[in-house]
Amino acid sequence: MSRALFTAAALLGTCLSATPALAKTAYDGVWLFDETPPRPGVTMMEVKSKGDHIEGSVTTLWYGPVEMQNPRIEDGVLHFTARNINDKAHPTQNWSVAIEDGQARLKGRIWESDIDSKGRKSKAKDASERAFKFTALPPLGAPIPSKIAATPPMGWSSWNKFDEHIDDKTVRAMADAMVSTGLRDAGYLYVNIDDGWQGQRDANGVLQPNAKFPDMKALTDYVHSKGLKIGIYSSQGPRTCAGYEGSYGHVQQDAKTYAEWGFDYLKYDLCSGEWFYADADTVKRSYYEMGAALQATGREFIYSLCEYGRFDVGSWGRDVGGQLWRTTGDITDDYPAMAKIGFDKNGNPDWAGPHGWNDPDMLEVGNGGMSADEYRTHMSLWAMSAAPLMMGHDLRETSPETLAMLTNKRVIAIDQDAKGVQGKAVRKQGAVEVWAKPLVDGRVALALFNRGETATSLPLTPADAGLAKVSRVEDAWSGETANRLPAAYSVPARGAVMVIVGS
Ligand code: GLA
């Protein structure tokens, strides 16, 4: 090789080098993905090799760059593993890339998404255009004081019934129905838009609603004109759980936007943020960042933390400015799912009290998947748990039975009792659980839950309420009163009895 050629080859670092081990692989370079399933939204793959050593990453809209672990070429195919999330059985997943017709065919899996997409070879400058912009989390500051939600928040949310198919017209209709049914006057105050309202960011990074929400300010004005309050939804990740634009990198800006639009409530859902914030410290700081941003707007917000009960959220939810925090994954409209949450995953009662509540998720009452007895158990459990009461059905289709269940004054009063104690099981006997919740006036709410598949009968005793004697009994559901506890209560299969007793 001539001296000139040798120098040029060395400078370029190309395979003209005398050492074959330094040859680049066919995968080296930048590959752009233009059409890819929205989740996780692969935008780019970068591969660099030096000798036997290969490194690379796959950039996604949901999780930013996903690093290639143990990349190696076998039989001409690039194999690697990638960090997986949320799947304890598969903390990593196998991925592969093969060159097909000059394109890189990428196959892999992350959480619940399968990827099989083709990328085209491109230039290094495209890599900087599509590079994910990381933002640093600020440190924790002083606990954010809360003056609102002295009792558990009540209202309605779009998710359980409408999923992401929610629009301005439906939200207005829900506000109208909240008033015309009497639900507002029964105490339900918030009309909350869950996931699915988001559009794109403008040139200044300000998030715009999508076409289904033409004018957010007009919408909040409308809801306020009905004597109601209104909520919105986001995530600290780049993408929300349904794949919409999240607040990653725009936390302060988004808080300001919600305040300017006139919102009163934010549900902040970890979603794709779990890729970036995967331990107690970072999850907490990511909630603090938004809590502080909401506080900085000067507008009063209810701040609802939705991270599925991880990292003992109840022990720090108040410090980051939260008034309620989810204790579990999502509820569904069936008895087993509801009962699992309501009985066993409704959060540590020690953390609940005025201005901070365990949130076992929104109500399914009225959605049709449970029997009347099962819905009565659902409502009784939530009331005994001092849980937020966020309805989740189409309010325009509230049957008289559903309305009676949702507006029962005594049941709501148990939930909303000013003492703010989360009730809990005091006795378990076979399939039956007896729960007690002390009330501010010295009386005690008692519930008998039959988790079994056949009707049963069982007494309640003064000791269940921690009282020496009981001389006043009020049935929470029927309103009937008596001056002593009966010999036994019959409780239907999967049903509940709830009474308020006093000495
Ligand atoms: C998560 C939450 C739900 C709902 C959806 C929206 O699953 O837990 O309550 O907000 O996201 O995508």
Coordinates of C-alpha atoms in Angstrom, one line a residue, residues 75-469:
D75 CA -24.8 -16.4 10.9
G76 CA -24.9 -12.9 9.6
V77 CA -27.6 -11.8 11.9
L78 CA -27.1 -9.2 14.6
H79 CA -28.5 -10.4 17.9
F80 CA -28.7 -8.6 21.2
T81 CA -30.8 -8.5 24.3
A82 CA -32.6 -5.4 25.6
R83 CA -33.9 -4.4 29.0
N84 CA -37.6 -5.2 29.4
I85 CA -39.9 -3.7 31.9
N86 CA -42.8 -4.7 33.9
D87 CA -42.3 -8.4 33.2
K88 CA -40.5 -10.0 36.1
A89 CA -40.3 -13.4 34.2
H90 CA -38.5 -11.7 31.3
P91 CA -36.3 -8.9 32.6
T92 CA -34.6 -8.9 29.2
Q93 CA -35.9 -9.8 25.7
N94 CA -34.0 -11.2 22.7
W95 CA -33.9 -8.9 19.6
S96 CA -32.4 -9.4 16.2
V97 CA -31.6 -7.4 13.1
A98 CA -31.1 -8.9 9.6
I99 CA -30.2 -7.0 6.4
E100 CA -33.0 -7.6 3.9
D101 CA -33.0 -5.7 0.5
G102 CA -30.6 -3.2 1.9
Q103 CA -32.8 -2.4 4.8
A104 CA -32.4 -3.4 8.5
R105 CA -35.2 -5.6 9.6
L106 CA -35.5 -5.2 13.4
K107 CA -37.4 -7.7 15.5
G108 CA -37.9 -7.6 19.2
R109 CA -40.3 -7.3 22.1
I110 CA -40.6 -4.8 24.9
W111 CA -43.3 -5.1 27.6
E112 CA -46.4 -5.8 25.6
S113 CA -45.2 -4.6 22.2
D114 CA -43.8 -6.7 19.4
I115 CA -41.5 -5.0 17.0
D116 CA -41.0 -6.1 13.4
S117 CA -40.0 -3.0 11.4
K118 CA -37.6 -2.0 8.6
G119 CA -35.2 0.8 8.7
R120 CA -33.3 2.6 5.9
K121 CA -29.6 3.4 6.0
S122 CA -28.9 7.0 6.6
K123 CA -26.4 9.6 7.6
A124 CA -24.9 10.6 10.9
K125 CA -26.5 14.0 10.8
D126 CA -29.9 12.3 10.9
A127 CA -28.9 10.6 14.1
S128 CA -28.5 14.0 15.8
E129 CA -31.9 15.1 14.5
R130 CA -33.7 12.1 15.9
A131 CA -31.6 11.8 19.0
F132 CA -33.6 11.6 22.2
K133 CA -33.2 14.6 24.5
F134 CA -32.7 13.5 28.1
T135 CA -33.8 15.8 30.9
A136 CA -32.4 15.7 34.4
L137 CA -34.7 15.3 37.3
P138 CA -34.4 18.1 39.9
P139 CA -33.7 17.1 43.5
L140 CA -36.4 16.8 46.1
G141 CA -37.3 20.1 47.8
A142 CA -39.3 20.8 50.9
P143 CA -42.6 18.9 51.2
I144 CA -45.4 20.6 49.3
P145 CA -48.2 21.6 51.7
S146 CA -51.8 20.6 50.8
K147 CA -54.9 22.5 51.9
I148 CA -57.4 20.7 49.7
A149 CA -59.1 17.3 49.7
A150 CA -59.9 17.3 53.4
T151 CA -62.2 14.4 52.4
P152 CA -61.7 12.0 49.5
P153 CA -62.2 13.6 46.1
M154 CA -65.5 12.8 44.3
G155 CA -66.3 13.1 40.7
W156 CA -66.3 11.3 37.4
S157 CA -63.5 10.2 35.0
S158 CA -63.7 9.3 31.3
W159 CA -61.4 6.3 31.3
N160 CA -63.5 3.3 32.6
K161 CA -66.3 3.9 30.1
F162 CA -64.8 5.8 27.2
D163 CA -61.1 4.6 27.1
E164 CA -59.3 7.1 24.9
H165 CA -62.5 7.8 22.9
I166 CA -63.3 11.0 24.7
D167 CA -64.1 14.4 23.3
D168 CA -65.3 17.9 24.2
K169 CA -68.9 17.1 23.5
T170 CA -69.0 14.1 25.7
V171 CA -67.3 15.9 28.6
R172 CA -69.9 18.7 28.4
A173 CA -72.6 16.1 28.3
M174 CA -71.2 14.5 31.5
A175 CA -71.2 17.9 33.2
D176 CA -74.8 18.4 32.2
A177 CA -75.7 14.9 33.4
M178 CA -73.9 15.4 36.6
V179 CA -76.2 18.3 37.4
S180 CA -79.5 17.0 36.0
T181 CA -79.2 13.6 37.8
G182 CA -78.5 15.3 41.1
L183 CA -75.0 13.7 41.3
R184 CA -73.4 17.1 41.7
D185 CA -75.6 17.9 44.6
A186 CA -74.8 14.5 46.1
G187 CA -71.2 15.6 46.3
Y188 CA -69.6 14.6 42.9
L189 CA -67.6 17.6 41.9
Y190 CA -64.8 16.8 39.4
V191 CA -65.3 16.0 35.7
N192 CA -62.0 14.4 34.7
I193 CA -60.6 13.9 31.2
D194 CA -58.3 10.9 31.3
D195 CA -56.0 9.8 28.5
G196 CA -56.7 10.7 24.9
W197 CA -57.1 14.5 24.7
Q198 CA -53.5 15.3 23.7
G199 CA -52.4 16.5 20.3
Q200 CA -48.9 17.7 19.3
R201 CA -46.6 20.3 20.7
D202 CA -46.3 23.6 18.8
A203 CA -43.0 25.2 17.7
N204 CA -42.5 26.5 21.3
G205 CA -43.2 23.1 22.8
V206 CA -46.6 24.1 24.1
L207 CA -48.8 21.0 24.1
Q208 CA -52.0 21.4 22.0
P209 CA -55.2 19.3 22.5
N210 CA -56.1 17.0 19.6
A211 CA -59.0 17.8 17.2
K212 CA -61.6 16.3 19.6
F213 CA -60.9 19.2 22.0
P214 CA -61.1 22.4 19.9
D215 CA -61.0 24.8 22.8
M216 CA -59.8 23.7 26.3
K217 CA -60.5 27.1 27.9
A218 CA -64.0 27.2 26.6
L219 CA -64.5 23.6 27.9
T220 CA -63.2 24.4 31.4
D221 CA -65.4 27.6 31.5
Y222 CA -68.4 25.5 30.6
V223 CA -67.8 22.9 33.3
H224 CA -67.1 25.6 35.8
S225 CA -70.4 27.4 34.8
K226 CA -72.2 24.2 36.0
G227 CA -70.7 24.6 39.5
L228 CA -68.3 21.7 38.8
K229 CA -64.5 21.4 38.6
I230 CA -62.5 19.8 35.8
G231 CA -59.5 17.5 35.6
I232 CA -56.8 16.6 33.0
Y233 CA -54.3 13.8 32.6
S234 CA -50.6 13.3 31.7
S235 CA -47.5 11.2 32.3
Q236 CA -43.9 12.0 33.3
G237 CA -42.8 9.8 30.5
P238 CA -42.5 10.7 26.8
R239 CA -45.7 8.8 26.2
T240 CA -48.9 8.3 28.2
C241 CA -50.2 4.8 28.7
A242 CA -52.4 5.0 25.6
G243 CA -49.5 6.4 23.6
Y244 CA -50.2 10.1 23.6
E245 CA -47.7 12.9 24.1
G246 CA -46.5 12.9 27.8
S247 CA -44.8 15.6 29.8
Y248 CA -41.2 14.4 29.7
G249 CA -39.0 17.4 29.1
H250 CA -42.0 19.7 29.4
V251 CA -43.1 19.4 33.0
Q252 CA -43.2 23.1 34.0
Q253 CA -44.5 24.1 30.6
D254 CA -47.4 21.6 30.8
A255 CA -48.3 22.6 34.4
K256 CA -48.6 26.2 33.2
T257 CA -50.7 25.2 30.2
Y258 CA -53.2 23.3 32.4
A259 CA -53.4 26.3 34.8
E260 CA -54.0 28.7 31.9
W261 CA -56.7 26.5 30.4
G262 CA -58.4 26.5 33.9
F263 CA -58.0 22.9 35.1
D264 CA -58.4 22.0 38.7
Y265 CA -57.1 18.5 38.9
L266 CA -54.2 16.5 37.3
K267 CA -53.9 12.7 37.2
Y268 CA -50.2 12.0 36.6
D269 CA -49.6 8.5 35.3
L270 CA -46.2 6.9 35.3
C271 CA -46.7 4.9 32.0
S272 CA -43.5 5.2 29.8
G273 CA -41.9 7.1 32.6
E274 CA -41.2 3.8 34.3
W275 CA -38.4 3.2 31.9
F276 CA -36.6 6.3 33.1
Y277 CA -37.8 6.3 36.7
A278 CA -37.6 2.8 38.0
D279 CA -36.7 3.1 41.7
A280 CA -38.2 4.8 44.7
D281 CA -35.9 7.9 44.5
T282 CA -36.5 8.8 40.9
V283 CA -40.2 7.9 40.9
K284 CA -40.7 10.2 43.9
R285 CA -38.6 13.0 42.4
S286 CA -40.5 12.7 39.1
Y287 CA -43.8 13.2 41.0
Y288 CA -42.2 16.0 43.1
E289 CA -41.2 17.8 39.9
M290 CA -44.8 18.0 38.7
G291 CA -46.1 18.7 42.2
A292 CA -43.8 21.7 42.5
A293 CA -44.7 22.8 38.9
L294 CA -48.4 22.7 39.7
Q295 CA -47.7 24.7 42.9
A296 CA -45.7 27.2 41.0
T297 CA -48.6 28.0 38.8
G298 CA -50.4 29.5 41.8
R299 CA -53.6 27.6 40.8
E300 CA -55.1 25.1 43.2
F301 CA -54.9 21.6 41.8
I302 CA -55.9 18.2 43.1
Y303 CA -52.8 16.1 42.2
S304 CA -53.6 12.4 41.7
L305 CA -50.5 10.1 41.6
C306 CA -50.9 7.1 39.4
E307 CA -47.9 4.7 39.8
Y308 CA -49.9 1.6 40.7
G309 CA -48.9 1.6 44.3
R310 CA -45.2 1.1 43.8
F311 CA -42.5 2.0 46.3
D312 CA -44.9 2.5 49.2
V313 CA -46.3 5.6 47.6
G314 CA -48.6 6.3 50.5
S315 CA -45.6 7.0 52.7
W316 CA -44.4 9.9 50.5
G317 CA -47.5 10.9 48.3
R318 CA -48.3 13.9 50.5
D319 CA -44.7 15.2 50.4
V320 CA -44.7 15.5 46.6
G321 CA -48.0 17.4 46.7
G322 CA -50.4 14.5 46.1
Q323 CA -53.9 14.3 47.6
L324 CA -54.5 10.8 46.3
W325 CA -52.4 7.9 45.1
R326 CA -53.3 4.8 43.3
T327 CA -52.7 1.6 45.2
T328 CA -52.9 -0.9 42.3
G329 CA -53.0 -1.5 38.6
D330 CA -56.3 -0.9 36.8
I331 CA -59.7 -2.0 37.9
T332 CA -62.0 -3.8 35.5
D333 CA -65.7 -4.2 35.5
D334 CA -65.9 -7.6 37.1
Y335 CA -66.3 -8.9 40.7
P336 CA -62.9 -10.8 40.9
A337 CA -60.9 -7.8 39.8
M338 CA -62.8 -5.3 41.9
A339 CA -62.7 -7.6 45.0
K340 CA -59.0 -8.3 44.7
I341 CA -58.3 -4.5 44.8
G342 CA -61.0 -3.5 47.3
F343 CA -60.2 -6.2 49.8
D344 CA -56.5 -6.8 49.4
K345 CA -54.9 -3.9 47.5
N346 CA -56.5 -0.8 48.8
G347 CA -53.4 0.6 50.5
N348 CA -52.1 0.9 54.0
P349 CA -54.7 2.7 56.1
D350 CA -52.0 4.3 58.1
W351 CA -51.2 6.7 55.2
A352 CA -54.8 7.8 54.6
G353 CA -56.4 10.8 56.2
P354 CA -57.4 14.4 55.5
H355 CA -55.6 15.8 52.4
G356 CA -54.1 12.4 51.4
W357 CA -56.0 9.3 50.3
N358 CA -55.3 5.7 49.1
D359 CA -56.9 5.4 45.7
P360 CA -58.0 1.8 44.8
D361 CA -59.0 3.2 41.4
M362 CA -62.2 4.5 39.8
L363 CA -65.7 3.1 40.3
E364 CA -67.2 0.7 37.8
V365 CA -70.8 1.1 39.3
G366 CA -73.2 1.5 36.4
N367 CA -71.0 -0.1 33.7
G368 CA -73.0 -3.3 33.8
G369 CA -70.4 -6.0 34.4
M370 CA -71.4 -6.8 38.0
S371 CA -74.7 -7.7 39.7
A372 CA -76.5 -5.3 42.0
D373 CA -75.1 -7.2 45.1
E374 CA -71.5 -7.0 43.6
Y375 CA -71.8 -3.3 42.9
R376 CA -73.2 -2.8 46.4
T377 CA -70.0 -4.6 47.7
H378 CA -67.9 -2.3 45.4
M379 CA -69.5 0.9 46.7
S380 CA -69.5 -0.3 50.4
L381 CA -65.8 -1.3 50.2
W382 CA -64.9 2.1 48.7
A383 CA -66.9 3.9 51.3
M384 CA -65.4 1.9 54.2
S385 CA -62.0 2.5 52.7
A386 CA -62.4 6.3 52.6
A387 CA -61.6 5.9 48.9
P388 CA -61.9 8.7 46.3
L389 CA -65.3 8.2 44.6
M390 CA -64.7 8.7 40.9
M391 CA -67.6 7.4 38.8
G392 CA -66.6 5.7 35.6
H393 CA -69.9 5.1 33.7
D394 CA -71.8 7.1 31.0
L395 CA -73.7 9.4 33.3
R396 CA -76.4 9.9 30.6
E397 CA -77.3 6.3 31.1
T398 CA -77.6 6.2 34.9
S399 CA -80.4 3.8 35.8
P400 CA -82.6 4.7 38.8
E401 CA -80.9 1.8 40.7
T402 CA -77.4 3.0 39.9
L403 CA -78.3 6.5 40.8
A404 CA -79.7 5.4 44.1
M405 CA -76.5 3.5 44.8
L406 CA -74.3 6.4 43.9
T407 CA -76.2 9.0 45.8
N408 CA -77.1 7.2 49.0
K409 CA -76.5 9.9 51.6
R410 CA -75.4 7.6 54.4
V411 CA -73.0 5.7 52.2
I412 CA -71.4 8.9 50.9
A413 CA -71.3 10.3 54.5
I414 CA -69.3 7.2 55.6
D415 CA -66.8 7.7 52.7
Q416 CA -66.6 11.5 53.3
D417 CA -66.5 11.3 57.1
A418 CA -64.4 14.2 58.5
K419 CA -62.3 12.0 60.8
G420 CA -60.8 10.6 57.6
V421 CA -60.1 7.1 58.9
Q422 CA -59.7 4.3 56.3
G423 CA -61.7 1.4 57.6
K424 CA -60.3 -2.1 57.7
A425 CA -61.1 -5.7 58.5
V426 CA -61.5 -6.4 62.2
R427 CA -62.6 -10.0 61.9
K428 CA -62.5 -12.6 59.2
Q429 CA -64.6 -15.7 59.5
G430 CA -64.6 -18.2 56.6
A431 CA -65.6 -16.2 53.5
V432 CA -66.9 -13.3 55.6
E433 CA -65.1 -10.2 56.5
V434 CA -66.2 -7.7 59.1
W435 CA -64.9 -4.2 58.6
A436 CA -65.0 -1.2 60.9
K437 CA -64.5 2.6 60.3
P438 CA -64.7 5.0 63.2
L439 CA -66.6 8.2 62.4
V440 CA -66.2 11.7 63.6
D441 CA -69.4 11.7 65.8
G442 CA -68.2 8.7 67.8
R443 CA -70.3 6.2 65.9
V444 CA -68.7 3.4 63.9
A445 CA -69.5 2.2 60.4
L446 CA -69.5 -1.6 60.3
A447 CA -69.6 -3.7 57.1
L448 CA -70.2 -7.4 56.6
F449 CA -68.8 -8.6 53.4
N450 CA -69.6 -12.1 52.1
R451 CA -66.8 -13.1 49.7
G452 CA -68.3 -16.5 49.2
E453 CA -70.5 -17.9 46.5
T454 CA -73.5 -18.7 48.8
A455 CA -75.6 -16.6 51.0
T456 CA -74.7 -16.6 54.7
S457 CA -75.8 -15.1 57.9
L458 CA -73.6 -13.8 60.7
P459 CA -74.0 -11.5 63.7
L460 CA -72.3 -8.1 64.2
T461 CA -71.2 -7.4 67.8
P462 CA -70.5 -4.2 69.7
A463 CA -66.9 -5.5 70.0
D464 CA -66.6 -5.4 66.2
A465 CA -67.1 -1.6 66.6
G466 CA -64.8 -1.4 69.6
L467 CA -67.8 -0.4 71.7
A468 CA -69.1 -1.8 75.1
K469 CA -72.7 -1.7 73.9

